JSON list of C-alpha atoms in Angstrom, two decimals:
[
{"chain": "A", "resi": 204, "resn": "UNK", "atom": "CA", "xyz": [137.77, 31.21, 141.80]},
{"chain": "A", "resi": 205, "resn": "UNK", "atom": "CA", "xyz": [138.83, 33.59, 137.83]},
{"chain": "A", "resi": 206, "resn": "UNK", "atom": "CA", "xyz": [134.63, 33.69, 137.39]},
{"chain": "A", "resi": 207, "resn": "UNK", "atom": "CA", "xyz": [134.24, 35.14, 140.35]},
{"chain": "A", "resi": 208, "resn": "UNK", "atom": "CA", "xyz": [136.86, 38.37, 139.76]},
{"chain": "A", "resi": 209, "resn": "UNK", "atom": "CA", "xyz": [135.59, 38.26, 136.23]},
{"chain": "A", "resi": 210, "resn": "UNK", "atom": "CA", "xyz": [132.03, 38.82, 137.77]},
{"chain": "A", "resi": 211, "resn": "UNK", "atom": "CA", "xyz": [133.75, 41.24, 139.94]},
{"chain": "A", "resi": 212, "resn": "UNK", "atom": "CA", "xyz": [135.69, 43.29, 137.46]},
{"chain": "A", "resi": 213, "resn": "UNK", "atom": "CA", "xyz": [132.38, 43.94, 135.32]},
{"chain": "A", "resi": 214, "resn": "UNK", "atom": "CA", "xyz": [130.64, 45.10, 138.96]},
{"chain": "A", "resi": 215, "resn": "UNK", "atom": "CA", "xyz": [132.99, 47.64, 139.92]},
{"chain": "A", "resi": 216, "resn": "UNK", "atom": "CA", "xyz": [132.57, 48.59, 135.45]},
{"chain": "A", "resi": 217, "resn": "UNK", "atom": "CA", "xyz": [128.98, 49.06, 136.25]},
{"chain": "A", "resi": 218, "resn": "UNK", "atom": "CA", "xyz": [129.60, 51.26, 139.61]},
{"chain": "A", "resi": 219, "resn": "UNK", "atom": "CA", "xyz": [132.50, 53.53, 137.65]},
{"chain": "A", "resi": 220, "resn": "UNK", "atom": "CA", "xyz": [129.98, 53.84, 134.24]},
{"chain": "A", "resi": 221, "resn": "UNK", "atom": "CA", "xyz": [126.89, 54.91, 136.56]},
{"chain": "A", "resi": 222, "resn": "UNK", "atom": "CA", "xyz": [128.97, 57.54, 138.64]},
{"chain": "A", "resi": 223, "resn": "UNK", "atom": "CA", "xyz": [129.51, 58.87, 135.62]},
{"chain": "A", "resi": 224, "resn": "UNK", "atom": "CA", "xyz": [126.63, 59.18, 133.94]},
{"chain": "A", "resi": 225, "resn": "UNK", "atom": "CA", "xyz": [125.05, 61.36, 136.95]},
{"chain": "A", "resi": 226, "resn": "UNK", "atom": "CA", "xyz": [127.82, 63.44, 137.78]},
{"chain": "A", "resi": 227, "resn": "UNK", "atom": "CA", "xyz": [127.79, 64.77, 133.73]},
{"chain": "A", "resi": 228, "resn": "UNK", "atom": "CA", "xyz": [124.07, 64.87, 134.05]},
{"chain": "A", "resi": 229, "resn": "UNK", "atom": "CA", "xyz": [124.83, 66.83, 137.01]},
{"chain": "A", "resi": 230, "resn": "UNK", "atom": "CA", "xyz": [127.23, 68.66, 135.62]},
{"chain": "A", "resi": 231, "resn": "UNK", "atom": "CA", "xyz": [124.58, 69.63, 132.42]},
{"chain": "A", "resi": 232, "resn": "UNK", "atom": "CA", "xyz": [122.06, 71.08, 134.64]},
{"chain": "A", "resi": 233, "resn": "UNK", "atom": "CA", "xyz": [124.02, 72.90, 136.31]},
{"chain": "A", "resi": 234, "resn": "UNK", "atom": "CA", "xyz": [125.69, 75.14, 132.50]},
{"chain": "A", "resi": 235, "resn": "UNK", "atom": "CA", "xyz": [121.82, 75.05, 131.76]},
{"chain": "A", "resi": 236, "resn": "UNK", "atom": "CA", "xyz": [121.41, 76.30, 135.33]},
{"chain": "A", "resi": 237, "resn": "UNK", "atom": "CA", "xyz": [124.00, 79.06, 134.12]},
{"chain": "A", "resi": 238, "resn": "UNK", "atom": "CA", "xyz": [123.26, 79.96, 130.78]},
{"chain": "A", "resi": 239, "resn": "UNK", "atom": "CA", "xyz": [119.45, 80.03, 132.47]},
{"chain": "A", "resi": 240, "resn": "UNK", "atom": "CA", "xyz": [121.15, 82.66, 134.78]},
{"chain": "A", "resi": 241, "resn": "UNK", "atom": "CA", "xyz": [123.31, 84.53, 131.57]},
{"chain": "A", "resi": 242, "resn": "UNK", "atom": "CA", "xyz": [120.51, 85.44, 130.67]},
{"chain": "A", "resi": 243, "resn": "UNK", "atom": "CA", "xyz": [118.08, 86.68, 133.28]},
{"chain": "A", "resi": 244, "resn": "UNK", "atom": "CA", "xyz": [121.12, 88.88, 133.67]},
{"chain": "A", "resi": 245, "resn": "UNK", "atom": "CA", "xyz": [121.24, 89.94, 130.10]},
{"chain": "A", "resi": 246, "resn": "UNK", "atom": "CA", "xyz": [117.60, 91.13, 130.50]},
{"chain": "A", "resi": 247, "resn": "UNK", "atom": "CA", "xyz": [117.86, 92.96, 133.60]},
{"chain": "A", "resi": 248, "resn": "UNK", "atom": "CA", "xyz": [121.02, 94.91, 132.40]},
{"chain": "A", "resi": 249, "resn": "UNK", "atom": "CA", "xyz": [118.32, 96.20, 129.55]},
{"chain": "A", "resi": 250, "resn": "UNK", "atom": "CA", "xyz": [116.28, 97.35, 132.28]},
{"chain": "A", "resi": 251, "resn": "UNK", "atom": "CA", "xyz": [114.20, 100.67, 131.96]},
{"chain": "A", "resi": 252, "resn": "UNK", "atom": "CA", "xyz": [115.14, 101.35, 135.21]},
{"chain": "A", "resi": 253, "resn": "UNK", "atom": "CA", "xyz": [118.65, 100.94, 134.56]},
{"chain": "A", "resi": 254, "resn": "UNK", "atom": "CA", "xyz": [118.23, 103.96, 131.74]},
{"chain": "A", "resi": 255, "resn": "UNK", "atom": "CA", "xyz": [121.39, 107.02, 132.28]},
{"chain": "A", "resi": 256, "resn": "UNK", "atom": "CA", "xyz": [120.18, 110.37, 133.15]},
{"chain": "A", "resi": 257, "resn": "UNK", "atom": "CA", "xyz": [120.76, 111.16, 129.42]},
{"chain": "A", "resi": 258, "resn": "UNK", "atom": "CA", "xyz": [119.11, 108.24, 128.14]},
{"chain": "A", "resi": 259, "resn": "UNK", "atom": "CA", "xyz": [116.28, 109.54, 130.67]},
{"chain": "A", "resi": 260, "resn": "UNK", "atom": "CA", "xyz": [116.68, 112.90, 129.34]},
{"chain": "A", "resi": 261, "resn": "UNK", "atom": "CA", "xyz": [115.74, 112.06, 125.68]},
{"chain": "A", "resi": 262, "resn": "UNK", "atom": "CA", "xyz": [112.56, 109.17, 126.83]},
{"chain": "A", "resi": 263, "resn": "UNK", "atom": "CA", "xyz": [111.37, 112.78, 128.40]},
{"chain": "A", "resi": 264, "resn": "UNK", "atom": "CA", "xyz": [111.92, 114.54, 125.53]},
{"chain": "A", "resi": 265, "resn": "UNK", "atom": "CA", "xyz": [110.56, 112.20, 123.20]},
{"chain": "A", "resi": 266, "resn": "UNK", "atom": "CA", "xyz": [107.38, 111.97, 125.71]},
{"chain": "A", "resi": 267, "resn": "UNK", "atom": "CA", "xyz": [106.64, 115.91, 126.13]},
{"chain": "A", "resi": 268, "resn": "UNK", "atom": "CA", "xyz": [107.15, 116.27, 122.23]},
{"chain": "A", "resi": 269, "resn": "UNK", "atom": "CA", "xyz": [104.41, 113.77, 121.77]},
{"chain": "A", "resi": 270, "resn": "UNK", "atom": "CA", "xyz": [102.25, 115.73, 124.59]},
{"chain": "A", "resi": 271, "resn": "UNK", "atom": "CA", "xyz": [102.34, 118.89, 122.65]},
{"chain": "A", "resi": 272, "resn": "UNK", "atom": "CA", "xyz": [101.76, 117.25, 118.88]},
{"chain": "A", "resi": 273, "resn": "UNK", "atom": "CA", "xyz": [98.84, 116.40, 120.93]},
{"chain": "A", "resi": 274, "resn": "UNK", "atom": "CA", "xyz": [98.13, 119.41, 121.86]},
{"chain": "A", "resi": 275, "resn": "UNK", "atom": "CA", "xyz": [98.41, 120.89, 118.66]},
{"chain": "A", "resi": 276, "resn": "UNK", "atom": "CA", "xyz": [96.60, 118.54, 116.64]},
{"chain": "A", "resi": 277, "resn": "UNK", "atom": "CA", "xyz": [93.07, 119.58, 119.37]},
{"chain": "A", "resi": 278, "resn": "UNK", "atom": "CA", "xyz": [94.28, 123.06, 118.60]},
{"chain": "A", "resi": 279, "resn": "UNK", "atom": "CA", "xyz": [93.71, 122.51, 115.02]},
{"chain": "A", "resi": 280, "resn": "UNK", "atom": "CA", "xyz": [90.37, 121.01, 115.51]},
{"chain": "A", "resi": 281, "resn": "UNK", "atom": "CA", "xyz": [89.03, 123.33, 117.82]},
{"chain": "A", "resi": 282, "resn": "UNK", "atom": "CA", "xyz": [90.08, 126.83, 115.26]},
{"chain": "A", "resi": 283, "resn": "UNK", "atom": "CA", "xyz": [87.97, 125.49, 113.07]},
{"chain": "A", "resi": 284, "resn": "UNK", "atom": "CA", "xyz": [90.06, 125.94, 110.48]},
{"chain": "A", "resi": 285, "resn": "UNK", "atom": "CA", "xyz": [91.92, 123.36, 108.81]},
{"chain": "A", "resi": 286, "resn": "UNK", "atom": "CA", "xyz": [93.32, 121.24, 105.72]},
{"chain": "A", "resi": 287, "resn": "UNK", "atom": "CA", "xyz": [92.36, 117.89, 105.19]},
{"chain": "A", "resi": 288, "resn": "UNK", "atom": "CA", "xyz": [95.29, 116.45, 102.71]},
{"chain": "A", "resi": 289, "resn": "UNK", "atom": "CA", "xyz": [94.01, 112.99, 101.14]},
{"chain": "A", "resi": 290, "resn": "UNK", "atom": "CA", "xyz": [97.01, 110.85, 100.17]},
{"chain": "A", "resi": 291, "resn": "UNK", "atom": "CA", "xyz": [94.54, 107.41, 99.85]},
{"chain": "A", "resi": 292, "resn": "UNK", "atom": "CA", "xyz": [90.47, 106.73, 98.17]},
{"chain": "A", "resi": 293, "resn": "UNK", "atom": "CA", "xyz": [88.92, 103.35, 98.70]},
{"chain": "A", "resi": 294, "resn": "UNK", "atom": "CA", "xyz": [85.49, 102.19, 97.32]},
{"chain": "A", "resi": 295, "resn": "UNK", "atom": "CA", "xyz": [83.95, 101.00, 100.14]},
{"chain": "A", "resi": 296, "resn": "UNK", "atom": "CA", "xyz": [83.70, 97.75, 101.05]},
{"chain": "A", "resi": 297, "resn": "UNK", "atom": "CA", "xyz": [86.39, 96.67, 98.73]},
{"chain": "A", "resi": 298, "resn": "UNK", "atom": "CA", "xyz": [87.44, 98.95, 95.69]},
{"chain": "A", "resi": 299, "resn": "UNK", "atom": "CA", "xyz": [90.64, 99.25, 95.04]},
{"chain": "A", "resi": 300, "resn": "UNK", "atom": "CA", "xyz": [93.24, 101.44, 96.50]},
{"chain": "A", "resi": 301, "resn": "UNK", "atom": "CA", "xyz": [94.30, 104.20, 95.26]},
{"chain": "A", "resi": 302, "resn": "UNK", "atom": "CA", "xyz": [97.16, 107.00, 96.59]},
{"chain": "A", "resi": 303, "resn": "UNK", "atom": "CA", "xyz": [96.24, 110.07, 95.68]},
{"chain": "A", "resi": 304, "resn": "UNK", "atom": "CA", "xyz": [99.71, 112.32, 94.15]},
{"chain": "A", "resi": 305, "resn": "UNK", "atom": "CA", "xyz": [97.57, 115.11, 92.83]},
{"chain": "A", "resi": 306, "resn": "UNK", "atom": "CA", "xyz": [98.38, 118.22, 95.76]},
{"chain": "A", "resi": 307, "resn": "UNK", "atom": "CA", "xyz": [94.79, 120.08, 94.21]},
{"chain": "A", "resi": 308, "resn": "UNK", "atom": "CA", "xyz": [93.16, 117.82, 96.19]},
{"chain": "A", "resi": 309, "resn": "UNK", "atom": "CA", "xyz": [92.21, 118.96, 99.34]},
{"chain": "A", "resi": 310, "resn": "UNK", "atom": "CA", "xyz": [89.21, 119.38, 101.73]},
{"chain": "A", "resi": 311, "resn": "UNK", "atom": "CA", "xyz": [89.72, 123.09, 103.51]},
{"chain": "A", "resi": 312, "resn": "UNK", "atom": "CA", "xyz": [87.06, 123.88, 106.81]},
{"chain": "A", "resi": 313, "resn": "UNK", "atom": "CA", "xyz": [86.69, 127.66, 107.10]},
{"chain": "A", "resi": 314, "resn": "UNK", "atom": "CA", "xyz": [85.15, 129.33, 109.53]},
{"chain": "A", "resi": 315, "resn": "UNK", "atom": "CA", "xyz": [82.50, 130.50, 107.42]},
{"chain": "A", "resi": 316, "resn": "UNK", "atom": "CA", "xyz": [82.44, 127.72, 104.35]},
{"chain": "A", "resi": 317, "resn": "UNK", "atom": "CA", "xyz": [84.23, 124.61, 103.14]},
{"chain": "A", "resi": 318, "resn": "UNK", "atom": "CA", "xyz": [86.19, 124.14, 100.46]},
{"chain": "A", "resi": 319, "resn": "UNK", "atom": "CA", "xyz": [85.97, 120.63, 98.75]},
{"chain": "A", "resi": 320, "resn": "UNK", "atom": "CA", "xyz": [88.26, 119.75, 95.81]},
{"chain": "A", "resi": 321, "resn": "UNK", "atom": "CA", "xyz": [87.97, 115.62, 95.57]},
{"chain": "A", "resi": 322, "resn": "UNK", "atom": "CA", "xyz": [87.84, 112.69, 93.97]},
{"chain": "A", "resi": 323, "resn": "UNK", "atom": "CA", "xyz": [84.54, 110.43, 94.32]},
{"chain": "A", "resi": 324, "resn": "UNK", "atom": "CA", "xyz": [83.35, 107.46, 92.74]},
{"chain": "A", "resi": 325, "resn": "UNK", "atom": "CA", "xyz": [79.64, 107.02, 91.70]},
{"chain": "A", "resi": 326, "resn": "UNK", "atom": "CA", "xyz": [77.38, 104.54, 91.14]},
{"chain": "A", "resi": 327, "resn": "UNK", "atom": "CA", "xyz": [76.32, 101.88, 93.43]},
{"chain": "A", "resi": 328, "resn": "UNK", "atom": "CA", "xyz": [77.19, 99.32, 90.93]},
{"chain": "A", "resi": 329, "resn": "UNK", "atom": "CA", "xyz": [79.63, 98.39, 88.44]},
{"chain": "A", "resi": 330, "resn": "UNK", "atom": "CA", "xyz": [80.57, 100.17, 85.91]},
{"chain": "A", "resi": 331, "resn": "UNK", "atom": "CA", "xyz": [81.46, 103.38, 88.42]},
{"chain": "A", "resi": 332, "resn": "UNK", "atom": "CA", "xyz": [82.73, 106.75, 87.20]},
{"chain": "A", "resi": 333, "resn": "UNK", "atom": "CA", "xyz": [84.86, 108.97, 88.68]},
{"chain": "A", "resi": 334, "resn": "UNK", "atom": "CA", "xyz": [84.16, 112.39, 89.33]},
{"chain": "A", "resi": 335, "resn": "UNK", "atom": "CA", "xyz": [85.57, 115.57, 91.06]},
{"chain": "A", "resi": 336, "resn": "UNK", "atom": "CA", "xyz": [84.02, 117.26, 93.82]},
{"chain": "A", "resi": 337, "resn": "UNK", "atom": "CA", "xyz": [84.89, 120.67, 93.55]},
{"chain": "A", "resi": 338, "resn": "UNK", "atom": "CA", "xyz": [83.15, 123.25, 94.92]},
{"chain": "A", "resi": 339, "resn": "UNK", "atom": "CA", "xyz": [82.36, 125.73, 97.62]},
{"chain": "A", "resi": 340, "resn": "UNK", "atom": "CA", "xyz": [79.75, 124.87, 100.18]},
{"chain": "A", "resi": 341, "resn": "UNK", "atom": "CA", "xyz": [78.22, 128.62, 101.55]},
{"chain": "A", "resi": 342, "resn": "UNK", "atom": "CA", "xyz": [77.22, 126.39, 104.90]},
{"chain": "A", "resi": 343, "resn": "UNK", "atom": "CA", "xyz": [76.60, 122.79, 105.57]},
{"chain": "A", "resi": 344, "resn": "UNK", "atom": "CA", "xyz": [74.44, 120.98, 107.96]},
{"chain": "A", "resi": 345, "resn": "UNK", "atom": "CA", "xyz": [74.53, 120.11, 111.51]},
{"chain": "A", "resi": 346, "resn": "UNK", "atom": "CA", "xyz": [78.64, 120.27, 111.82]},
{"chain": "A", "resi": 347, "resn": "UNK", "atom": "CA", "xyz": [80.30, 118.89, 114.89]},
{"chain": "A", "resi": 348, "resn": "UNK", "atom": "CA", "xyz": [83.73, 117.99, 116.50]},
{"chain": "A", "resi": 349, "resn": "UNK", "atom": "CA", "xyz": [83.63, 115.58, 119.11]},
{"chain": "A", "resi": 350, "resn": "UNK", "atom": "CA", "xyz": [86.34, 114.16, 121.19]},
{"chain": "A", "resi": 351, "resn": "UNK", "atom": "CA", "xyz": [86.94, 110.36, 122.73]},
{"chain": "A", "resi": 352, "resn": "UNK", "atom": "CA", "xyz": [89.61, 108.07, 124.08]},
{"chain": "A", "resi": 353, "resn": "UNK", "atom": "CA", "xyz": [89.99, 107.54, 120.37]},
{"chain": "A", "resi": 354, "resn": "UNK", "atom": "CA", "xyz": [90.68, 110.90, 119.34]},
{"chain": "A", "resi": 355, "resn": "UNK", "atom": "CA", "xyz": [88.03, 113.43, 117.83]},
{"chain": "A", "resi": 356, "resn": "UNK", "atom": "CA", "xyz": [84.91, 112.56, 115.31]},
{"chain": "A", "resi": 357, "resn": "UNK", "atom": "CA", "xyz": [83.68, 115.60, 113.00]},
{"chain": "A", "resi": 358, "resn": "UNK", "atom": "CA", "xyz": [81.27, 115.35, 110.89]},
{"chain": "A", "resi": 359, "resn": "UNK", "atom": "CA", "xyz": [79.04, 117.83, 108.30]},
{"chain": "A", "resi": 360, "resn": "UNK", "atom": "CA", "xyz": [76.22, 117.48, 105.44]},
{"chain": "A", "resi": 361, "resn": "UNK", "atom": "CA", "xyz": [75.99, 118.61, 102.01]},
{"chain": "A", "resi": 362, "resn": "UNK", "atom": "CA", "xyz": [74.08, 118.23, 99.16]},
{"chain": "A", "resi": 363, "resn": "UNK", "atom": "CA", "xyz": [76.87, 119.77, 96.84]},
{"chain": "A", "resi": 364, "resn": "UNK", "atom": "CA", "xyz": [74.47, 121.01, 95.22]},
{"chain": "A", "resi": 365, "resn": "UNK", "atom": "CA", "xyz": [72.97, 118.21, 94.34]},
{"chain": "A", "resi": 366, "resn": "UNK", "atom": "CA", "xyz": [69.99, 116.31, 95.08]},
{"chain": "A", "resi": 367, "resn": "UNK", "atom": "CA", "xyz": [71.04, 114.35, 97.67]},
{"chain": "A", "resi": 368, "resn": "UNK", "atom": "CA", "xyz": [72.68, 114.33, 100.73]},
{"chain": "A", "resi": 369, "resn": "UNK", "atom": "CA", "xyz": [76.22, 113.90, 101.38]},
{"chain": "A", "resi": 370, "resn": "UNK", "atom": "CA", "xyz": [77.43, 113.29, 104.38]},
{"chain": "A", "resi": 371, "resn": "UNK", "atom": "CA", "xyz": [81.39, 113.90, 105.14]},
{"chain": "A", "resi": 372, "resn": "UNK", "atom": "CA", "xyz": [82.81, 111.82, 108.53]},
{"chain": "A", "resi": 373, "resn": "UNK", "atom": "CA", "xyz": [86.03, 112.40, 109.80]},
{"chain": "A", "resi": 374, "resn": "UNK", "atom": "CA", "xyz": [88.24, 110.21, 111.76]},
{"chain": "A", "resi": 375, "resn": "UNK", "atom": "CA", "xyz": [90.90, 111.97, 113.75]},
{"chain": "A", "resi": 376, "resn": "UNK", "atom": "CA", "xyz": [93.77, 110.47, 115.68]},
{"chain": "A", "resi": 377, "resn": "UNK", "atom": "CA", "xyz": [96.18, 112.57, 117.91]},
{"chain": "A", "resi": 378, "resn": "UNK", "atom": "CA", "xyz": [98.17, 109.92, 118.96]},
{"chain": "A", "resi": 379, "resn": "UNK", "atom": "CA", "xyz": [99.14, 108.38, 115.40]},
{"chain": "A", "resi": 380, "resn": "UNK", "atom": "CA", "xyz": [98.32, 112.05, 113.18]},
{"chain": "A", "resi": 381, "resn": "UNK", "atom": "CA", "xyz": [96.17, 110.19, 110.81]},
{"chain": "A", "resi": 382, "resn": "UNK", "atom": "CA", "xyz": [92.99, 110.86, 109.73]},
{"chain": "A", "resi": 383, "resn": "UNK", "atom": "CA", "xyz": [90.13, 108.50, 107.27]},
{"chain": "A", "resi": 384, "resn": "UNK", "atom": "CA", "xyz": [86.99, 110.33, 106.36]},
{"chain": "A", "resi": 385, "resn": "UNK", "atom": "CA", "xyz": [84.04, 108.72, 104.78]},
{"chain": "A", "resi": 386, "resn": "UNK", "atom": "CA", "xyz": [81.77, 110.28, 102.38]},
{"chain": "A", "resi": 387, "resn": "UNK", "atom": "CA", "xyz": [78.74, 109.05, 102.56]},
{"chain": "A", "resi": 388, "resn": "UNK", "atom": "CA", "xyz": [75.61, 108.78, 100.24]},
{"chain": "A", "resi": 389, "resn": "UNK", "atom": "CA", "xyz": [72.32, 107.39, 100.02]},
{"chain": "A", "resi": 390, "resn": "UNK", "atom": "CA", "xyz": [72.56, 106.87, 95.98]},
{"chain": "A", "resi": 391, "resn": "UNK", "atom": "CA", "xyz": [76.54, 106.11, 96.26]},
{"chain": "A", "resi": 392, "resn": "UNK", "atom": "CA", "xyz": [78.79, 102.96, 97.95]},
{"chain": "A", "resi": 393, "resn": "UNK", "atom": "CA", "xyz": [80.98, 104.92, 100.25]},
{"chain": "A", "resi": 394, "resn": "UNK", "atom": "CA", "xyz": [84.40, 106.38, 99.71]},
{"chain": "A", "resi": 395, "resn": "UNK", "atom": "CA", "xyz": [86.55, 106.12, 102.13]},
{"chain": "A", "resi": 396, "resn": "UNK", "atom": "CA", "xyz": [90.34, 108.65, 102.32]},
{"chain": "A", "resi": 397, "resn": "UNK", "atom": "CA", "xyz": [93.18, 108.84, 105.03]},
{"chain": "A", "resi": 398, "resn": "UNK", "atom": "CA", "xyz": [95.52, 111.54, 104.47]},
{"chain": "A", "resi": 399, "resn": "UNK", "atom": "CA", "xyz": [96.45, 114.22, 107.97]},
{"chain": "A", "resi": 400, "resn": "UNK", "atom": "CA", "xyz": [95.04, 117.58, 108.54]},
{"chain": "A", "resi": 401, "resn": "UNK", "atom": "CA", "xyz": [96.94, 120.39, 109.29]},
{"chain": "A", "resi": 402, "resn": "UNK", "atom": "CA", "xyz": [95.96, 123.96, 110.45]},
{"chain": "A", "resi": 403, "resn": "UNK", "atom": "CA", "xyz": [95.51, 126.92, 107.96]}
]
């Protein structure tokens, strides 16, 4: 009789433990669901659809200024009167990047001429030697300015009073405001510059 009572007691205890485990698991799962739902609510509250009128007005003003900036860049390039101000230079393909802090360096494109005052590295193999192109070019060859979805490409050539042609290629991004200039020649490694363009 005592043995039967012990077995019955153990069975009751096992059933109780199982019921507690199931209840605990269900509670944890419910808690996890609540946390997920809470996170979803936070994302929903941060949705752009929930912007206040003042916030939406600020967004629209920024969009208008961005569009105006792109139009201004287009206008500067189409005017054929602008100045490129370099900030870095690097000899391709893997030369050292140099910061250009001398305010005298610039390339100015006029309707009738091109002023060039910019450093360059001559040579295909070391030792390279630095020079400064400092010229007024009364004319250049093959000037073109074409716009695509990626921005403007401006290119022209000049001998710069030497026996070889130098090709100038400007890649202008109205979206970002940056300009990449590559000066190439058959006899030297190309040199690439980054900077910006301003109207004159």
